[in-house]
């Protein structure tokens, strides 16, 4: 059939006998499209029949269906009338990788972090009871989310209620890599003669249990869902066994079962990659860790379910006792690191900025409060690609620098990353977070002329100074070049060490050479409130130094997109920053003629036209 015309209403009119062939058609559609655009394909290939059965039996959106995390819900999107959007996946303002409640009434949960479905379902079911709505709420958990602490909190609460919540456990044995921990044993007992079953566990909580059911027989799924839907609504569990990457032959031998991939050859799987291709700061950090692990037996590396993001695959195999994937359990990873530190080890937590948000409590209370020597290697700080607005690393600096005892460093370049990590693990004292950007390392890397105390200096500061971090260095150099073309000489300082901040004396010395307050521009891919620019303003206030300060950063949620697209959206492309400088200091304007500047595919006339503003007018936002 034409999948672009498929809707839940049309699905319900189809004879059940035609659904297996429809499942095959949807699976082939997913492979053909995701191989071109890239995307989260593995888990969604495993839930095609489940999505068909749920929509065949229940009335969405009257019966809310919550897909935990959402990277397993591509078939759900096709069924709910969005097949025509798939070519836009992984493009700016295109279809998001995760579900978004603003995209469709069928997407109840704006899911991009795992483990939220059961607690949200509890709130929805309670609200529906208040309003007299007679529908159940369905929450699909699995793909590692069953191990999340928040899932267990929700499960515990639901078991003590009579709320009409159907918990569908999508059991495929994987989170991103294979699921680790005792839950695997609960779902699939080691011995066929085991006296404890999965059903025993859920029944002991007071939940009615059905399963395990083979998840790729759509007729069986529909039959059991019909039985469930006709009974008295109350909390229950449906345990469904699915295969991650089902229908993709080469997924069977893939380390992540094609959880996510950049574009690949659909016939052979060639070209598949779970992250951006090329040399990244994460791979440089992993290379440095390999060198350190070879001679320092006290170093222990932890990652919460995302080893690919930190380049740890080979180290996991080489050091299985000292490089540990603890599963999608971010809070646990941080507190485990605290225990390792108290036991005399040198723990390193390799984590993405967006997922470190989930463990701020543990970083503050279990690490910083005790002043323990835990090292956090935080990747994807700044604009972080196409996963969604909440995946950008825009909050790490404002939050982490507010924690007592926390040392905070942003890698200026790969050499600075290597030096900082090596020196740190030789003699770790107190907590330290080392932040790294997402994009590939520039080739060649920008030259930083000096590295004293974690700061690089360049050029004269006659007309002002630009202060930046490593992930905005290329932008800062472009801004400086544009200003220089028109006779303005701005110096450039790239800062590495943010806390403690040791570079203030250098900035003060530059400022004191000016009779008028020094014009100073700060650039950051992060929140303005409490961020890098705020740090400079605070230091000036603390030391009674007058700077004419312009802070350029982010004060909104930024859509998924490339670094360049996100920069334009946020007003942080070089030509837009020059516009801000001219608006702030109009006396710098070059006579009566507008200045034309170009950055990438965007071209504008300063003061007359702004492509970022055109995008914002078209799509909303800042």
C-alpha positions as MATLAB code, in Angstrom:
seq = 'XXXXXXXXXXXXXXXXXXXXXXXXXXXXXXXXXXXXXXXXXXXXXXXXXXXXXXXXXXXXXXXXXXXXXXXXXXXXXXXXXXXXXXXXXXXXXXXXXXXXXXXXXXXXXXXXXXXXXXXXXXXXXXXXXXXXXXXXXXXXXXXXXXXXXXXXXXXXXXXXXXXXXXXXXXXXXXXXXXXXXXXXXXXXXXXXXXXXXXXXXXXXXXXXXXXXXXXXXXXXXXXXXXXXXXXXXXXXXXXXXXXXXXXXXXXXXXXXXXXXXXXXXXXXXXXXXXXXXXXXXXXXXXXXXXXXXXXXXXXXXXXXXXXXXXXXXXXXXXXXXXXXXXXXXXXXXXXXXXXXXXXXXXXXXXXXXXXXXXXXXXXXXXXXXXXXXXXXXXXXXXXXXXXXXXXXXXXXXXXXXXXXXXXXXXXXXXXXXXXXXXXXXXXXXXXXXXXXXXXXXXXXXXXXXXXXXXXXXXXXXXXXXXXXXXXXXXXXXXXXXXXXXXXXXXXXXXXXXXXXXXXXXXXXXXXXXXXXXXXXXXXXXXXXXXXXXXXXXXXXXXXXXXXXXXXXXXXXXXXXXXXXXXXXXXXXXXXXXXXXXXXXXXXXXXXXXXXXXXXXXXXXXXXXXXXXXXXXXXXXXX';
ca = [
       0.000    0.000    0.000;
       0.986    3.659   -0.130;
       2.425    4.191    3.346;
       2.087    7.971    3.011;
      -1.698    7.545    3.255;
      -1.613    5.225    6.272;
      -3.480    6.390    9.394;
      -4.716    4.580   12.507;
      -8.284    4.721   11.147;
      -7.228    3.137    7.848;
      -5.205    0.492    9.680;
      -8.257   -0.584   11.682;
     -10.166   -1.229    8.442;
      -7.563   -3.672    7.156;
      -8.091   -7.429    7.613;
      -5.773   -8.936   10.193;
      -4.395  -11.334    7.565;
      -2.845   -8.433    5.658;
      -0.878   -7.061    8.616;
       2.203   -9.332    8.361;
       2.817   -8.123    4.809;
       2.234   -4.535    5.948;
       4.865   -5.065    8.646;
       7.330   -6.222    6.003;
       6.531   -3.176    3.879;
       7.063   -0.798    6.816;
      10.346   -2.507    7.697;
      11.620   -2.173    4.132;
      10.526    1.464    4.053;
      12.521    2.127    7.212;
      15.656    0.462    5.849;
      15.469    2.311    2.531;
      14.912    5.709    4.150;
      17.221    5.516    7.166;
      20.060    4.171    5.020;
      19.899    7.509    3.168;
      19.390    9.930    6.058;
      20.802    8.082    9.054;
      18.795    7.623   12.222;
      17.762    5.334   15.082;
      16.836    2.248   13.121;
      17.696   -0.835   15.212;
      15.120   -0.556   17.990;
      12.390    0.608   15.601;
      12.888   -2.420   13.354;
      12.072   -4.498   16.419;
       8.783   -2.751   17.254;
       6.994   -2.743   13.886;
       4.510   -5.485   14.803;
       4.056   -4.064   18.292;
       3.215   -0.609   16.900;
       0.739   -2.115   14.424;
      -0.960   -4.168   17.155;
      -1.265   -1.254   19.581;
      -2.834    1.022   16.980;
      -5.035   -1.800   15.663;
      -6.575   -2.429   19.099;
      -6.506    0.933   20.888;
      -7.779    4.396   19.937;
      -4.829    6.767   19.826;
      -4.629    9.557   20.913;
      -7.668    9.023   23.188;
      -5.690    6.163   24.689;
      -2.262    7.773   25.151;
       0.682    5.656   23.949;
       3.999    6.676   25.512;
       7.158    5.423   23.807;
       9.976    5.733   26.330;
      12.892    7.615   24.723;
      11.229    7.469   21.297;
      14.040    5.991   19.203;
      11.913    2.833   18.958;
       8.860    4.595   17.512;
       9.553    5.071   13.796;
       6.818    2.592   12.810;
       4.436    4.483   15.116;
       5.202    7.625   13.103;
       4.406    5.882    9.819;
       1.118    4.518   11.162;
       0.121    7.986   12.391;
       0.444    9.599    8.964;
       4.029   10.843    8.780;
       5.740    8.605    6.238;
       6.182   11.574    3.915;
       8.403   13.309    6.512;
      11.105   10.630    6.593;
      13.307   12.174    3.871;
      13.734   15.201    6.183;
      15.131   13.178    9.094;
      18.519   14.483   10.283;
      18.080   17.801    8.509;
      17.542   21.247   10.012;
      13.873   21.735   10.962;
      13.183   18.258    9.583;
      11.661   15.283   11.377;
      13.239   14.910   14.806;
      15.097   11.752   15.827;
      12.960   11.533   18.962;
       9.244   12.078   19.480;
       7.925   15.557   20.172;
       4.420   16.241   21.475;
       4.314   19.366   19.288;
       4.704   17.205   16.181;
       1.540   15.102   16.471;
      -1.339   14.502   18.897;
      -0.234   10.845   18.846;
       3.147   11.757   20.378;
       2.256   12.168   24.028;
       5.779   12.111   25.411;
       8.481   14.494   24.198;
      11.077   11.823   24.710;
      14.821   12.254   24.421;
      16.005   11.008   27.807;
      15.166    7.492   28.945;
      13.090    6.319   31.879;
      10.372    8.979   31.921;
       7.414    7.020   30.522;
       6.068    5.344   33.663;
       6.096    8.466   35.819;
       4.498   10.527   33.033;
       1.921    7.774   32.442;
       1.073    7.856   36.145;
       0.407   11.583   35.978;
      -1.676   11.254   32.811;
      -3.762    8.422   34.219;
      -4.383   10.369   37.430;
      -5.371   13.485   35.485;
      -7.728   11.455   33.272;
      -9.377   10.032   36.385;
      -9.940   13.568   37.712;
     -11.698   14.497   34.455;
     -13.709   11.271   34.240;
     -11.965   10.008   31.081;
     -12.469    6.272   30.631;
      -9.300    5.265   28.827;
      -6.139    3.411   29.703;
      -2.612    4.763   29.352;
       0.011    2.637   27.600;
       3.724    2.968   28.330;
       6.329    1.069   26.294;
       9.559    0.551   28.237;
      12.619   -1.397   27.221;
      15.729   -0.772   25.131;
      17.550   -0.268   28.421;
      14.957    2.031   30.008;
      13.814   -0.719   32.380;
      17.125   -0.263   34.198;
      16.679    3.480   34.745;
      16.155    4.504   38.352;
      13.191    6.673   37.437;
      11.497    3.682   35.789;
      11.740    1.748   39.052;
      10.323    4.681   40.994;
       7.361    4.821   38.612;
       6.907    1.049   38.683;
       6.887    1.006   42.471;
       4.246    3.734   42.616;
       2.018    2.197   39.916;
       2.025   -1.159   41.706;
       0.399    0.488   44.728;
      -2.478    1.988   42.697;
      -5.415    0.816   40.631;
      -4.615    3.193   37.756;
      -5.432    1.849   34.263;
      -1.839    1.670   33.014;
      -0.580   -0.993   30.631;
       3.193   -1.379   30.868;
       4.579   -2.986   27.719;
       8.065   -4.337   28.386;
       9.860   -4.355   25.030;
      12.492   -6.973   25.828;
      15.195   -7.066   23.126;
      18.246   -7.611   25.337;
      19.791   -4.276   24.424;
      19.902   -0.691   25.569;
      22.371    0.753   23.079;
      24.899   -2.053   23.509;
      23.766   -5.224   25.276;
      21.836   -4.654   28.474;
      23.912   -5.220   31.588;
      22.882   -6.050   35.147;
      20.445   -8.295   36.932;
      17.411   -7.222   34.907;
      18.723   -9.365   32.055;
      18.560  -12.362   34.377;
      15.067  -11.432   35.515;
      13.751  -11.218   31.960;
      15.593  -14.335   30.753;
      16.526  -16.718   33.614;
      19.841  -18.544   33.122;
      18.338  -21.954   33.676;
      15.236  -23.467   32.149;
      14.615  -25.087   35.541;
      14.752  -21.773   37.412;
      12.004  -21.509   40.011;
      11.804  -17.724   39.641;
      10.224  -16.255   36.508;
       9.746  -12.756   35.185;
       6.057  -13.067   35.943;
       6.815  -13.929   39.565;
       8.627  -10.625   39.985;
       5.840   -8.458   38.578;
       3.130  -10.453   40.335;
       4.987  -10.050   43.619;
       4.600   -6.299   43.137;
       0.868   -6.794   42.731;
       0.782   -6.361   38.957;
      -1.064   -8.654   36.590;
       1.420  -10.135   34.114;
       1.051  -11.495   30.565;
       3.921  -13.053   28.690;
       6.450  -13.444   27.467;
       4.902  -12.990   24.012;
       6.816  -13.293   20.718;
       6.903   -9.726   19.465;
       7.049  -10.396   15.725;
       3.721  -12.198   15.384;
       1.264   -9.347   14.917;
      -1.787  -11.642   15.104;
      -0.794  -13.029   18.524;
      -0.063   -9.515   19.773;
      -3.486   -8.288   18.638;
      -5.229  -11.238   20.298;
      -3.600  -10.654   23.682;
      -4.156   -6.878   23.461;
      -7.847   -7.484   22.694;
      -8.115   -9.607   25.841;
      -6.346   -6.956   27.902;
      -8.503   -4.134   26.511;
     -11.755   -5.891   27.411;
     -10.895   -6.512   31.051;
     -11.314   -4.167   33.985;
      -8.687   -1.403   33.619;
      -5.954   -1.767   36.220;
      -2.152   -1.838   36.246;
      -0.690   -4.728   34.284;
       2.426   -5.775   32.409;
       2.709   -7.215   28.912;
       6.141   -8.751   28.349;
       7.055   -8.775   24.628;
      10.197  -10.427   23.245;
      11.525   -8.553   20.206;
      14.730   -8.579   18.192;
      16.631   -5.341   17.796;
      17.436   -4.824   14.111;
      14.820   -7.410   13.044;
      14.756   -7.732    9.250;
      18.238   -6.263    8.754;
      20.453   -9.343    8.236;
      23.789   -7.709    9.038;
      22.415   -6.229   12.280;
      22.811   -9.654   13.923;
      26.581   -9.226   14.141;
      26.595   -5.482   14.824;
      27.795   -4.442   18.292;
      24.772   -2.161   18.766;
      22.366   -4.026   16.442;
      22.272   -0.847   14.332;
      20.896    1.169   17.253;
      21.790    4.332   15.373;
      23.719    4.815   12.180;
      24.877    7.490    9.857;
      23.855    6.770    6.214;
      24.847    3.277    5.089;
      24.596    0.847    2.186;
      21.214   -0.919    2.655;
      22.447   -4.010    0.816;
      25.639   -4.608    2.803;
      25.590   -2.269    5.790;
      28.850   -0.693    4.620;
      29.478    2.817    5.920;
      27.489    2.338    9.112;
      28.729    4.438   12.027;
      27.016    5.181   15.355;
      28.555    8.647   15.552;
      30.041   11.337   13.348;
      32.848   10.155   11.114;
      36.350   11.494   11.532;
      38.784   12.417   14.263;
      36.932   13.917   17.211;
      37.886   15.153   20.656;
      36.283   11.993   22.057;
      38.597    9.748   20.014;
      41.617   11.814   21.085;
      40.526   11.465   24.725;
      40.119    7.706   24.254;
      43.607    7.456   22.714;
      45.005    9.335   25.708;
      43.139    7.078   28.132;
      44.607    4.042   26.362;
      48.110    5.370   26.977;
      47.320    6.072   30.644;
      45.614    2.719   31.272;
      48.695    0.918   29.951;
      50.837    2.128   32.857;
      48.434    3.231   35.624;
      46.443    0.370   37.129;
      44.519    2.736   39.449;
      42.567    4.352   36.591;
      39.028    2.979   36.162;
      36.780    4.234   33.339;
      32.961    4.214   33.564;
      30.392    5.020   30.890;
      26.581    4.884   31.263;
      25.455    2.927   28.200;
      27.101    5.094   25.531;
      30.646    3.778   24.925;
      30.480    4.733   21.231;
      30.097    8.440   22.099;
      33.397    8.396   23.987;
      35.283    6.096   21.605;
      35.635    3.352   24.215;
      34.780    0.217   22.220;
      38.350   -1.077   21.899;
      39.161   -0.193   25.524;
      36.122   -2.134   26.753;
      37.545   -5.237   25.094;
      41.160   -4.583   26.127;
      40.457   -3.738   29.775;
      37.182   -5.494   30.693;
      37.821   -5.083   34.443;
      38.805   -1.404   34.330;
      36.669    0.039   31.519;
      33.055   -0.596   32.478;
      29.762    0.083   30.744;
      27.322    0.279   33.643;
      24.248    0.603   31.417;
      21.859    3.528   31.024;
      22.242    4.503   34.674;
      23.821    7.937   34.803;
      23.209    8.677   38.484;
      24.542    5.244   39.415;
      27.678    5.785   37.311;
      28.547    8.990   39.174;
      27.970    7.564   42.645;
      29.869    4.413   41.691;
      32.764    6.665   40.691;
      32.529    8.319   44.105;
      32.863    4.906   45.724;
      35.837    4.038   43.546;
      37.539    7.282   44.550;
      36.933    6.566   48.224;
      38.496    3.146   47.622;
      41.720    4.706   46.355;
      41.132    4.402   42.610;
      41.215    7.132   39.949;
      37.733    7.008   38.402;
      36.965    8.626   35.032;
      33.317    9.060   34.019;
      32.969    9.316   30.228;
      29.553   10.827   29.579;
      27.663   13.065   27.183;
      26.770   16.542   28.405;
      23.042   15.970   27.926;
      23.118   12.801   30.081;
      25.263   14.359   32.789;
      22.190   16.518   33.456;
      20.546   13.397   34.855;
      23.236   13.034   37.529;
      23.693   16.612   38.741;
      22.443   15.610   42.191;
      25.090   12.897   42.491;
      27.850   15.167   41.112;
      26.967   17.790   43.736;
      26.280   15.620   46.786;
      28.307   12.444   46.272;
      31.391   13.911   44.552;
      31.750   17.663   45.104;
      30.520   17.701   48.701;
      33.112   15.042   49.571;
      35.734   16.708   47.330;
      36.581   13.374   45.709;
      39.096   13.000   42.835;
      36.563   11.996   40.164;
      37.312   13.043   36.585;
      34.415   13.720   34.204;
      35.182   13.570   30.477;
      32.142   15.384   29.091;
      31.612   15.080   25.331;
      29.167   16.997   23.110;
      29.478   20.247   25.061;
      27.968   23.003   22.943;
      25.914   22.416   19.787;
      25.551   18.651   19.520;
      23.950   17.791   16.187;
      20.553   16.395   15.276;
      19.358   14.519   18.377;
      17.134   17.379   19.492;
      16.982   20.604   21.507;
      17.583   18.868   24.848;
      20.683   17.034   23.584;
      22.747   20.166   23.038;
      25.353   20.672   25.757;
      24.321   24.221   26.636;
      23.914   23.917   30.406;
      27.120   22.251   31.609;
      29.131   25.433   32.265;
      26.385   27.373   34.153;
      25.619   24.362   36.341;
      29.024   22.781   36.934;
      30.858   25.992   37.748;
      28.304   26.669   40.507;
      29.332   23.474   42.358;
      31.824   24.007   45.207;
      35.159   22.176   44.740;
      34.481   21.512   41.056;
      37.356   22.307   38.708;
      36.197   23.086   35.184;
      38.257   23.035   31.995;
      37.256   23.378   28.350;
      39.715   21.783   25.932;
      41.300   24.542   23.824;
      42.525   22.025   21.229;
      43.545   18.360   21.108;
      47.013   19.025   22.532;
      45.467   20.860   25.466;
      43.077   17.919   25.922;
      45.939   15.411   26.021;
      48.057   17.523   28.368;
      45.207   18.301   30.749;
      43.984   14.701   30.975;
      47.485   13.268   31.393;
      48.472   15.745   34.099;
      45.153   15.364   35.837;
      45.278   11.573   36.146;
      48.898   11.631   37.270;
      47.890   13.478   40.458;
      44.097   13.904   40.729;
      42.839   16.130   43.515;
      39.161   16.965   43.941;
      36.535   16.718   41.179;
      37.285   17.970   37.666;
      35.119   18.174   34.554;
      36.912   18.357   31.210;
      34.527   19.542   28.500;
      34.850   18.677   24.805;
      32.867   19.684   21.695;
      31.045   17.310   19.350;
      32.221   18.264   15.874;
      35.264   16.723   14.116;
      38.626   18.246   14.934;
      39.462   20.943   12.336;
      42.198   19.981    9.895;
      44.447   21.798   10.320;
      43.721   22.809   13.877;
      43.763   26.536   14.665;
      47.107   27.639   16.044;
      47.125   28.802   19.655;
      50.237   30.892   20.145;
      50.657   30.521   23.903;
      49.287   28.029   26.414;
      50.341   29.554   29.715;
      47.894   28.657   32.495;
      45.359   27.320   30.025;
      44.943   30.473   27.925;
      46.050   31.311   24.394;
      46.744   34.851   23.221;
      46.825   36.263   19.719;
      47.299   39.696   18.191;
      46.963   43.258   19.369;
      44.040   44.543   21.380;
      43.859   48.107   20.040;
      40.101   48.205   19.444;
      38.968   45.397   21.707;
      39.335   41.782   22.756;
      37.444   38.617   21.857;
      37.271   35.918   24.546;
      36.213   32.420   23.521;
      36.324   28.731   24.422;
      37.720   25.909   22.323;
      34.424   25.171   20.554;
      34.060   28.795   19.387;
      37.707   29.400   18.469;
      37.147   29.033   14.706;
      34.178   31.413   14.917;
      36.221   33.905   16.931;
      39.016   33.817   14.363;
      36.497   34.469   11.581;
      35.006   37.416   13.487;
      38.467   38.826   14.121;
      39.302   38.489   10.419;
      36.117   40.274    9.323;
      36.812   43.135   11.698;
      40.424   43.371   10.557;
      39.355   43.677    6.894;
      37.817   47.010    7.831;
      40.642   48.328    9.918;
      39.648   47.199   13.409;
      42.232   45.327   15.436;
      40.776   42.935   17.989;
      42.900   40.647   20.100;
      41.855   37.061   20.780;
      42.051   35.012   23.969;
      40.990   31.362   24.012;
      40.366   30.208   27.567;
      40.827   26.677   28.845;
      40.654   26.861   32.621;
      37.247   28.138   33.765;
      37.353   27.203   37.436;
      39.520   28.211   39.102;
      39.777   31.138   36.694;
      43.466   32.059   36.552;
      43.484   34.265   33.465;
      41.899   37.372   34.927;
      45.243   39.105   35.575;
      46.090   38.764   31.887;
      42.786   40.318   30.862;
      43.231   43.061   33.457;
      46.689   43.899   32.137;
      45.281   44.273   28.622;
      42.399   46.423   29.861;
      44.702   48.735   31.796;
      46.508   49.722   28.577;
      43.310   51.492   27.425;
      42.243   54.929   28.591;
      38.591   54.036   27.934;
      36.989   50.784   29.124;
      38.202   47.918   26.917;
      35.617   46.639   24.452;
      35.324   42.923   25.224;
      33.241   40.298   23.359;
      32.632   36.834   24.837;
      31.558   33.944   22.593;
      29.998   30.740   23.888;
      27.843   27.865   22.648;
      25.992   27.800   25.921;
      23.476   29.548   28.114;
      24.227   33.211   28.790;
      22.816   32.983   32.315;
      25.675   31.789   34.473;
      27.866   30.901   31.505;
      31.292   31.969   30.275;
      30.284   35.595   29.691;
      28.741   35.729   33.150;
      32.029   34.441   34.553;
      33.887   37.380   32.974;
      31.290   39.873   34.237;
      31.509   38.454   37.756;
      35.290   38.657   37.733;
      35.172   42.287   36.609;
      32.761   43.138   39.411;
      34.858   41.249   41.941;
      38.063   43.063   40.939;
      36.517   46.500   40.176;
      37.605   46.344   36.539;
      35.585   48.318   33.995;
      35.038   46.463   30.707;
      32.591   47.419   27.979;
      31.286   43.844   27.743;
      29.204   42.245   24.989;
      28.160   38.647   25.735;
      27.231   36.485   22.734;
      25.593   33.195   23.613;
      22.295   31.299   23.846;
      19.099   32.109   25.713;
      16.640   29.645   24.171;
      16.212   25.996   23.233;
      18.065   25.446   19.964;
      16.630   23.128   17.267;
      18.536   20.082   16.110;
      20.945   20.890   13.315;
      24.514   21.157   12.174;
      26.892   23.420   14.070;
      26.525   26.081   11.364;
      22.714   25.897   11.327;
      22.492   26.058   15.114;
      24.890   29.002   15.159;
      22.748   30.962   12.694;
      19.615   30.151   14.667;
      21.199   31.410   17.870;
      22.754   34.475   16.225;
      26.282   33.142   16.657;
      27.520   32.906   13.068;
      30.537   35.219   12.467;
      28.636   37.801   10.428;
      25.868   37.918   13.055;
      28.389   38.512   15.813;
      29.890   41.350   13.758;
      26.374   42.783   13.484;
      26.029   42.645   17.261;
      29.368   44.410   17.639;
      28.267   47.191   15.254;
      24.952   47.599   17.031;
      26.723   47.798   20.364;
      29.454   50.157   19.162;
      28.054   52.011   16.129;
      31.042   54.352   16.069;
      32.950   51.454   14.512;
      30.742   51.445   11.389;
      32.794   51.980    8.180;
      31.414   55.283    6.888;
      28.169   55.355    4.940;
      28.602   52.023    3.153;
      27.142   48.799    4.501;
      29.646   46.004    4.952;
      28.985   42.754    3.094;
      30.188   39.604    4.816;
      29.847   35.926    3.981;
      29.857   32.810    6.121;
      29.372   29.429    4.467;
      26.172   29.454    2.446;
      24.829   32.531    4.253;
      25.489   36.044    2.947;
      24.077   39.296    4.231;
      24.593   43.044    4.446;
      25.291   44.047    8.010;
      22.465   46.146    9.388;
      20.200   45.383    6.408;
      19.663   41.642    6.300;
      20.081   38.730    8.697;
      19.495   35.120    7.518;
      19.194   33.946   11.112;
      16.332   36.379   11.626;
      14.650   35.075    8.463;
      14.879   31.515    9.840;
      13.451   32.579   13.187;
      10.560   34.448   11.544;
       9.782   31.377    9.482;
      10.073   28.727   12.179;
       9.649   30.630   15.435;
      12.146   30.818   18.266;
      14.557   33.476   19.296;
];
